[in-house]
mmCIF file with all atom_site columns, C-alpha atoms in Angstrom:
data_model
loop_
_atom_site.group_PDB
_atom_site.id
_atom_site.type_symbol
_atom_site.label_atom_id
_atom_site.label_alt_id
_atom_site.label_comp_id
_atom_site.label_asym_id
_atom_site.label_entity_id
_atom_site.label_seq_id
_atom_site.pdbx_PDB_ins_code
_atom_site.Cartn_x
_atom_site.Cartn_y
_atom_site.Cartn_z
_atom_site.occupancy
_atom_site.B_iso_or_equiv
_atom_site.pdbx_formal_charge
_atom_site.auth_seq_id
_atom_site.auth_comp_id
_atom_site.auth_asym_id
_atom_site.auth_atom_id
_atom_site.pdbx_PDB_model_num
ATOM 1   C CA . UNK A 1 1   ? 30.409  26.984 -23.149 1.00 67.00 ? 1   UNK A CA 1
ATOM 2   C CA . UNK A 1 2   ? 28.984  23.506 -22.700 1.00 75.00 ? 2   UNK A CA 1
ATOM 3   C CA . UNK A 1 3   ? 25.298  22.865 -22.251 1.00 80.00 ? 3   UNK A CA 1
ATOM 4   C CA . UNK A 1 4   ? 24.298  20.265 -19.698 1.00 83.00 ? 4   UNK A CA 1
ATOM 5   C CA . UNK A 1 5   ? 21.684  17.945 -21.126 1.00 90.00 ? 5   UNK A CA 1
ATOM 6   C CA . UNK A 1 6   ? 19.264  16.416 -18.692 1.00 93.00 ? 6   UNK A CA 1
ATOM 7   C CA . UNK A 1 7   ? 16.358  14.017 -18.793 1.00 95.00 ? 7   UNK A CA 1
ATOM 8   C CA . UNK A 1 8   ? 13.274  14.186 -16.619 1.00 96.00 ? 8   UNK A CA 1
ATOM 9   C CA . UNK A 1 9   ? 11.220  11.249 -15.380 1.00 95.00 ? 9   UNK A CA 1
ATOM 10  C CA . UNK A 1 10  ? 7.606   11.877 -14.463 1.00 95.00 ? 10  UNK A CA 1
ATOM 11  C CA . UNK A 1 11  ? 6.547   9.120  -12.091 1.00 94.00 ? 11  UNK A CA 1
ATOM 12  C CA . UNK A 1 12  ? 3.512   8.200  -10.060 1.00 92.00 ? 12  UNK A CA 1
ATOM 13  C CA . UNK A 1 13  ? 4.130   6.842  -6.572  1.00 91.00 ? 13  UNK A CA 1
ATOM 14  C CA . UNK A 1 14  ? 1.630   4.110  -5.801  1.00 89.00 ? 14  UNK A CA 1
ATOM 15  C CA . UNK A 1 15  ? 1.100   3.161  -2.165  1.00 88.00 ? 15  UNK A CA 1
ATOM 16  C CA . UNK A 1 16  ? -0.632  -0.253 -2.081  1.00 87.00 ? 16  UNK A CA 1
ATOM 17  C CA . UNK A 1 17  ? -3.776  -0.171 0.010   1.00 83.00 ? 17  UNK A CA 1
ATOM 18  C CA . UNK A 1 18  ? -3.958  3.631  -0.063  1.00 78.00 ? 18  UNK A CA 1
ATOM 19  C CA . UNK A 1 19  ? -4.718  4.306  -3.724  1.00 70.00 ? 19  UNK A CA 1
ATOM 20  C CA . UNK A 1 20  ? -6.970  7.327  -3.138  1.00 65.00 ? 20  UNK A CA 1
ATOM 21  C CA . UNK A 1 21  ? -5.066  9.001  -0.313  1.00 69.00 ? 21  UNK A CA 1
ATOM 22  C CA . UNK A 1 22  ? -2.205  11.455 -0.568  1.00 71.00 ? 22  UNK A CA 1
ATOM 23  C CA . UNK A 1 23  ? 1.405   10.646 0.232   1.00 76.00 ? 23  UNK A CA 1
ATOM 24  C CA . UNK A 1 24  ? 3.197   12.253 3.143   1.00 80.00 ? 24  UNK A CA 1
ATOM 25  C CA . UNK A 1 25  ? 6.906   12.240 2.395   1.00 82.00 ? 25  UNK A CA 1
ATOM 26  C CA . UNK A 1 26  ? 9.231   15.008 1.319   1.00 88.00 ? 26  UNK A CA 1
ATOM 27  C CA . UNK A 1 27  ? 11.666  15.600 -1.522  1.00 90.00 ? 27  UNK A CA 1
ATOM 28  C CA . UNK A 1 28  ? 14.585  14.736 0.744   1.00 92.00 ? 28  UNK A CA 1
ATOM 29  C CA . UNK A 1 29  ? 13.150  11.335 1.717   1.00 92.00 ? 29  UNK A CA 1
ATOM 30  C CA . UNK A 1 30  ? 12.454  10.556 -1.929  1.00 92.00 ? 30  UNK A CA 1
ATOM 31  C CA . UNK A 1 31  ? 15.940  11.720 -2.947  1.00 94.00 ? 31  UNK A CA 1
ATOM 32  C CA . UNK A 1 32  ? 17.562  9.502  -0.290  1.00 94.00 ? 32  UNK A CA 1
ATOM 33  C CA . UNK A 1 33  ? 15.520  6.487  -1.439  1.00 94.00 ? 33  UNK A CA 1
ATOM 34  C CA . UNK A 1 34  ? 16.548  7.029  -5.077  1.00 94.00 ? 34  UNK A CA 1
ATOM 35  C CA . UNK A 1 35  ? 20.182  7.558  -4.105  1.00 95.00 ? 35  UNK A CA 1
ATOM 36  C CA . UNK A 1 36  ? 20.205  4.401  -1.957  1.00 95.00 ? 36  UNK A CA 1
ATOM 37  C CA . UNK A 1 37  ? 18.686  2.395  -4.801  1.00 95.00 ? 37  UNK A CA 1
ATOM 38  C CA . UNK A 1 38  ? 21.340  3.682  -7.224  1.00 95.00 ? 38  UNK A CA 1
ATOM 39  C CA . UNK A 1 39  ? 24.082  2.713  -4.760  1.00 95.00 ? 39  UNK A CA 1
ATOM 40  C CA . UNK A 1 40  ? 22.692  -0.785 -4.255  1.00 95.00 ? 40  UNK A CA 1
ATOM 41  C CA . UNK A 1 41  ? 22.086  -1.422 -7.972  1.00 94.00 ? 41  UNK A CA 1
ATOM 42  C CA . UNK A 1 42  ? 24.954  0.443  -9.675  1.00 94.00 ? 42  UNK A CA 1
ATOM 43  C CA . UNK A 1 43  ? 27.500  0.877  -6.895  1.00 93.00 ? 43  UNK A CA 1
ATOM 44  C CA . UNK A 1 44  ? 30.072  3.636  -6.574  1.00 93.00 ? 44  UNK A CA 1
ATOM 45  C CA . UNK A 1 45  ? 30.195  4.211  -10.316 1.00 94.00 ? 45  UNK A CA 1
ATOM 46  C CA . UNK A 1 46  ? 26.467  4.916  -10.477 1.00 92.00 ? 46  UNK A CA 1
ATOM 47  C CA . UNK A 1 47  ? 26.372  7.345  -7.585  1.00 92.00 ? 47  UNK A CA 1
ATOM 48  C CA . UNK A 1 48  ? 29.582  9.016  -8.761  1.00 92.00 ? 48  UNK A CA 1
ATOM 49  C CA . UNK A 1 49  ? 28.122  9.576  -12.209 1.00 92.00 ? 49  UNK A CA 1
ATOM 50  C CA . UNK A 1 50  ? 24.772  10.870 -10.951 1.00 92.00 ? 50  UNK A CA 1
ATOM 51  C CA . UNK A 1 51  ? 25.669  12.638 -7.710  1.00 89.00 ? 51  UNK A CA 1
ATOM 52  C CA . UNK A 1 52  ? 25.872  16.116 -9.247  1.00 90.00 ? 52  UNK A CA 1
ATOM 53  C CA . UNK A 1 53  ? 22.855  15.925 -11.546 1.00 92.00 ? 53  UNK A CA 1
ATOM 54  C CA . UNK A 1 54  ? 20.333  13.809 -9.619  1.00 94.00 ? 54  UNK A CA 1
ATOM 55  C CA . UNK A 1 55  ? 17.536  15.943 -8.212  1.00 94.00 ? 55  UNK A CA 1
ATOM 56  C CA . UNK A 1 56  ? 13.890  15.651 -7.252  1.00 94.00 ? 56  UNK A CA 1
ATOM 57  C CA . UNK A 1 57  ? 12.399  18.679 -8.974  1.00 93.00 ? 57  UNK A CA 1
ATOM 58  C CA . UNK A 1 58  ? 8.688   18.418 -8.182  1.00 90.00 ? 58  UNK A CA 1
ATOM 59  C CA . UNK A 1 59  ? 6.490   16.439 -5.861  1.00 90.00 ? 59  UNK A CA 1
ATOM 60  C CA . UNK A 1 60  ? 2.714   16.703 -5.573  1.00 85.00 ? 60  UNK A CA 1
ATOM 61  C CA . UNK A 1 61  ? 1.481   14.848 -2.524  1.00 83.00 ? 61  UNK A CA 1
ATOM 62  C CA . UNK A 1 62  ? -2.171  15.044 -3.596  1.00 79.00 ? 62  UNK A CA 1
ATOM 63  C CA . UNK A 1 63  ? -1.777  13.408 -6.994  1.00 81.00 ? 63  UNK A CA 1
ATOM 64  C CA . UNK A 1 64  ? 1.330   11.379 -5.967  1.00 87.00 ? 64  UNK A CA 1
ATOM 65  C CA . UNK A 1 65  ? 3.309   12.665 -8.961  1.00 90.00 ? 65  UNK A CA 1
ATOM 66  C CA . UNK A 1 66  ? 7.083   13.249 -8.815  1.00 93.00 ? 66  UNK A CA 1
ATOM 67  C CA . UNK A 1 67  ? 9.522   14.718 -11.333 1.00 95.00 ? 67  UNK A CA 1
ATOM 68  C CA . UNK A 1 68  ? 13.140  13.514 -11.204 1.00 95.00 ? 68  UNK A CA 1
ATOM 69  C CA . UNK A 1 69  ? 16.042  15.097 -13.104 1.00 95.00 ? 69  UNK A CA 1
ATOM 70  C CA . UNK A 1 70  ? 19.361  13.472 -14.037 1.00 95.00 ? 70  UNK A CA 1
ATOM 71  C CA . UNK A 1 71  ? 22.075  13.808 -16.636 1.00 94.00 ? 71  UNK A CA 1
ATOM 72  C CA . UNK A 1 72  ? 21.059  12.375 -19.999 1.00 93.00 ? 72  UNK A CA 1
ATOM 73  C CA . UNK A 1 73  ? 24.158  10.192 -20.359 1.00 93.00 ? 73  UNK A CA 1
ATOM 74  C CA . UNK A 1 74  ? 23.430  8.255  -17.149 1.00 94.00 ? 74  UNK A CA 1
ATOM 75  C CA . UNK A 1 75  ? 19.652  8.546  -17.028 1.00 94.00 ? 75  UNK A CA 1
ATOM 76  C CA . UNK A 1 76  ? 19.180  4.836  -17.671 1.00 94.00 ? 76  UNK A CA 1
ATOM 77  C CA . UNK A 1 77  ? 20.682  4.187  -14.230 1.00 94.00 ? 77  UNK A CA 1
ATOM 78  C CA . UNK A 1 78  ? 17.989  6.303  -12.602 1.00 94.00 ? 78  UNK A CA 1
ATOM 79  C CA . UNK A 1 79  ? 15.138  4.621  -14.455 1.00 94.00 ? 79  UNK A CA 1
ATOM 80  C CA . UNK A 1 80  ? 16.491  1.176  -13.645 1.00 94.00 ? 80  UNK A CA 1
ATOM 81  C CA . UNK A 1 81  ? 17.060  2.089  -9.981  1.00 94.00 ? 81  UNK A CA 1
ATOM 82  C CA . UNK A 1 82  ? 13.601  3.531  -9.273  1.00 94.00 ? 82  UNK A CA 1
ATOM 83  C CA . UNK A 1 83  ? 12.034  0.236  -10.280 1.00 93.00 ? 83  UNK A CA 1
ATOM 84  C CA . UNK A 1 84  ? 13.659  -1.396 -7.242  1.00 94.00 ? 84  UNK A CA 1
ATOM 85  C CA . UNK A 1 85  ? 12.495  1.154  -4.659  1.00 93.00 ? 85  UNK A CA 1
ATOM 86  C CA . UNK A 1 86  ? 9.983   -0.631 -2.454  1.00 93.00 ? 86  UNK A CA 1
ATOM 87  C CA . UNK A 1 87  ? 9.975   1.500  0.704   1.00 90.00 ? 87  UNK A CA 1
ATOM 88  C CA . UNK A 1 88  ? 10.140  5.210  1.476   1.00 89.00 ? 88  UNK A CA 1
ATOM 89  C CA . UNK A 1 89  ? 10.157  5.781  5.195   1.00 81.00 ? 89  UNK A CA 1
ATOM 90  C CA . UNK A 1 90  ? 7.477   3.522  6.616   1.00 83.00 ? 90  UNK A CA 1
ATOM 91  C CA . UNK A 1 91  ? 5.444   3.278  3.391   1.00 84.00 ? 91  UNK A CA 1
ATOM 92  C CA . UNK A 1 92  ? 5.578   0.455  0.878   1.00 89.00 ? 92  UNK A CA 1
ATOM 93  C CA . UNK A 1 93  ? 5.650   2.060  -2.574  1.00 91.00 ? 93  UNK A CA 1
ATOM 94  C CA . UNK A 1 94  ? 5.667   1.184  -6.252  1.00 92.00 ? 94  UNK A CA 1
ATOM 95  C CA . UNK A 1 95  ? 6.962   3.609  -8.878  1.00 93.00 ? 95  UNK A CA 1
ATOM 96  C CA . UNK A 1 96  ? 5.140   3.861  -12.175 1.00 93.00 ? 96  UNK A CA 1
ATOM 97  C CA . UNK A 1 97  ? 7.063   5.839  -14.803 1.00 94.00 ? 97  UNK A CA 1
ATOM 98  C CA . UNK A 1 98  ? 4.545   7.868  -16.769 1.00 94.00 ? 98  UNK A CA 1
ATOM 99  C CA . UNK A 1 99  ? 6.799   9.877  -19.083 1.00 95.00 ? 99  UNK A CA 1
ATOM 100 C CA . UNK A 1 100 ? 10.453  10.556 -19.819 1.00 95.00 ? 100 UNK A CA 1
ATOM 101 C CA . UNK A 1 101 ? 11.197  13.896 -21.437 1.00 94.00 ? 101 UNK A CA 1
ATOM 102 C CA . UNK A 1 102 ? 13.971  16.278 -22.283 1.00 93.00 ? 102 UNK A CA 1
ATOM 103 C CA . UNK A 1 103 ? 12.426  19.331 -20.617 1.00 92.00 ? 103 UNK A CA 1
ATOM 104 C CA . UNK A 1 104 ? 10.233  20.222 -17.685 1.00 91.00 ? 104 UNK A CA 1
ATOM 105 C CA . UNK A 1 105 ? 7.760   21.881 -20.019 1.00 91.00 ? 105 UNK A CA 1
ATOM 106 C CA . UNK A 1 106 ? 7.192   18.685 -22.015 1.00 92.00 ? 106 UNK A CA 1
ATOM 107 C CA . UNK A 1 107 ? 6.704   16.715 -18.813 1.00 90.00 ? 107 UNK A CA 1
ATOM 108 C CA . UNK A 1 108 ? 4.077   19.164 -17.602 1.00 89.00 ? 108 UNK A CA 1
ATOM 109 C CA . UNK A 1 109 ? 2.300   19.063 -20.968 1.00 89.00 ? 109 UNK A CA 1
ATOM 110 C CA . UNK A 1 110 ? 2.126   15.294 -20.627 1.00 92.00 ? 110 UNK A CA 1
ATOM 111 C CA . UNK A 1 111 ? 0.940   15.655 -17.027 1.00 88.00 ? 111 UNK A CA 1
ATOM 112 C CA . UNK A 1 112 ? -1.997  17.824 -18.094 1.00 84.00 ? 112 UNK A CA 1
ATOM 113 C CA . UNK A 1 113 ? -3.066  15.242 -20.698 1.00 87.00 ? 113 UNK A CA 1
ATOM 114 C CA . UNK A 1 114 ? -2.634  12.460 -18.151 1.00 86.00 ? 114 UNK A CA 1
ATOM 115 C CA . UNK A 1 115 ? -4.856  14.244 -15.633 1.00 81.00 ? 115 UNK A CA 1
ATOM 116 C CA . UNK A 1 116 ? -7.481  14.925 -18.306 1.00 79.00 ? 116 UNK A CA 1
ATOM 117 C CA . UNK A 1 117 ? -7.650  11.207 -19.080 1.00 82.00 ? 117 UNK A CA 1
ATOM 118 C CA . UNK A 1 118 ? -7.703  10.066 -15.444 1.00 77.00 ? 118 UNK A CA 1
ATOM 119 C CA . UNK A 1 119 ? -10.042 12.756 -14.102 1.00 74.00 ? 119 UNK A CA 1
ATOM 120 C CA . UNK A 1 120 ? -13.396 11.007 -14.756 1.00 75.00 ? 120 UNK A CA 1
ATOM 121 C CA . UNK A 1 121 ? -12.382 7.850  -12.875 1.00 75.00 ? 121 UNK A CA 1
ATOM 122 C CA . UNK A 1 122 ? -10.899 9.841  -9.979  1.00 72.00 ? 122 UNK A CA 1
ATOM 123 C CA . UNK A 1 123 ? -13.983 12.038 -9.715  1.00 73.00 ? 123 UNK A CA 1
ATOM 124 C CA . UNK A 1 124 ? -16.427 9.117  -9.810  1.00 77.00 ? 124 UNK A CA 1
ATOM 125 C CA . UNK A 1 125 ? -14.555 7.269  -7.082  1.00 75.00 ? 125 UNK A CA 1
ATOM 126 C CA . UNK A 1 126 ? -15.147 10.162 -4.648  1.00 77.00 ? 126 UNK A CA 1
ATOM 127 C CA . UNK A 1 127 ? -17.825 9.410  -2.078  1.00 79.00 ? 127 UNK A CA 1
ATOM 128 C CA . UNK A 1 128 ? -18.461 12.784 -0.489  1.00 81.00 ? 128 UNK A CA 1
ATOM 129 C CA . UNK A 1 129 ? -18.757 16.293 -1.861  1.00 81.00 ? 129 UNK A CA 1
ATOM 130 C CA . UNK A 1 130 ? -15.649 17.324 0.089   1.00 82.00 ? 130 UNK A CA 1
ATOM 131 C CA . UNK A 1 131 ? -13.631 14.595 -1.643  1.00 77.00 ? 131 UNK A CA 1
ATOM 132 C CA . UNK A 1 132 ? -14.802 15.834 -5.036  1.00 76.00 ? 132 UNK A CA 1
ATOM 133 C CA . UNK A 1 133 ? -13.758 19.394 -4.218  1.00 77.00 ? 133 UNK A CA 1
ATOM 134 C CA . UNK A 1 134 ? -10.369 18.168 -2.976  1.00 76.00 ? 134 UNK A CA 1
ATOM 135 C CA . UNK A 1 135 ? -9.794  16.215 -6.216  1.00 73.00 ? 135 UNK A CA 1
ATOM 136 C CA . UNK A 1 136 ? -10.676 19.269 -8.301  1.00 74.00 ? 136 UNK A CA 1
ATOM 137 C CA . UNK A 1 137 ? -8.364  21.548 -6.305  1.00 74.00 ? 137 UNK A CA 1
ATOM 138 C CA . UNK A 1 138 ? -5.478  19.080 -6.476  1.00 72.00 ? 138 UNK A CA 1
ATOM 139 C CA . UNK A 1 139 ? -5.758  18.635 -10.239 1.00 70.00 ? 139 UNK A CA 1
ATOM 140 C CA . UNK A 1 140 ? -6.101  22.374 -10.839 1.00 71.00 ? 140 UNK A CA 1
ATOM 141 C CA . UNK A 1 141 ? -3.020  22.942 -8.695  1.00 70.00 ? 141 UNK A CA 1
ATOM 142 C CA . UNK A 1 142 ? -1.083  20.230 -10.547 1.00 65.00 ? 142 UNK A CA 1
ATOM 143 C CA . UNK A 1 143 ? -2.078  21.558 -13.974 1.00 64.00 ? 143 UNK A CA 1
ATOM 144 C CA . UNK A 1 144 ? -1.426  25.234 -13.253 1.00 63.00 ? 144 UNK A CA 1
ATOM 145 C CA . UNK A 1 145 ? 1.688   25.359 -15.413 1.00 54.00 ? 145 UNK A CA 1
ATOM 146 C CA . UNK A 1 146 ? 1.725   29.147 -15.679 1.00 56.00 ? 146 UNK A CA 1
ATOM 147 C CA . UNK A 1 147 ? 3.076   29.441 -12.159 1.00 50.00 ? 147 UNK A CA 1
ATOM 148 C CA . UNK A 1 148 ? 4.549   25.984 -11.615 1.00 49.00 ? 148 UNK A CA 1
ATOM 149 C CA . UNK A 1 149 ? 6.899   25.890 -14.599 1.00 47.00 ? 149 UNK A CA 1
ATOM 150 C CA . UNK A 1 150 ? 8.121   29.447 -14.007 1.00 50.00 ? 150 UNK A CA 1
ATOM 151 C CA . UNK A 1 151 ? 8.712   28.759 -10.319 1.00 52.00 ? 151 UNK A CA 1
ATOM 152 C CA . UNK A 1 152 ? 10.563  25.538 -11.112 1.00 45.00 ? 152 UNK A CA 1
ATOM 153 C CA . UNK A 1 153 ? 12.712  27.223 -13.741 1.00 46.00 ? 153 UNK A CA 1
ATOM 154 C CA . UNK A 1 154 ? 13.639  29.945 -11.251 1.00 53.00 ? 154 UNK A CA 1
ATOM 155 C CA . UNK A 1 155 ? 14.607  27.349 -8.647  1.00 47.00 ? 155 UNK A CA 1
ATOM 156 C CA . UNK A 1 156 ? 16.813  25.442 -11.079 1.00 43.00 ? 156 UNK A CA 1
ATOM 157 C CA . UNK A 1 157 ? 18.614  28.509 -12.450 1.00 42.00 ? 157 UNK A CA 1
#
């Protein structure tokens, strides 16, 4: 039996001019944008190599974090293609790759550390009490790995 080895890219989607607001697109829109970028940058070979393994695993619209899975052998095509994505739907976007890991668990461990480092600046930039509560709820939801990782593993299996 052969084990399929994958890589996971943890990325932040930056929408210029809307740094503190949430994003409003779905996994399918993000998947289509990544797929189109792979086709335009790597052609038929790229999409043929990644068609079976490419998947958007996780998207958090509040923190603008996405997790993308692809086969390890061709993962460099994904990382090079997401750099060139400039539009998803009507939104101009910039992808910032935060972490590349071999498992979902390692990516979520990194995500917790990342949120711990960025929390003070996010919290101080809030102007109202409602914004502060929303930031806290979003980060708690994003860092709740006890349910998130198990739910993701069940979806993948």
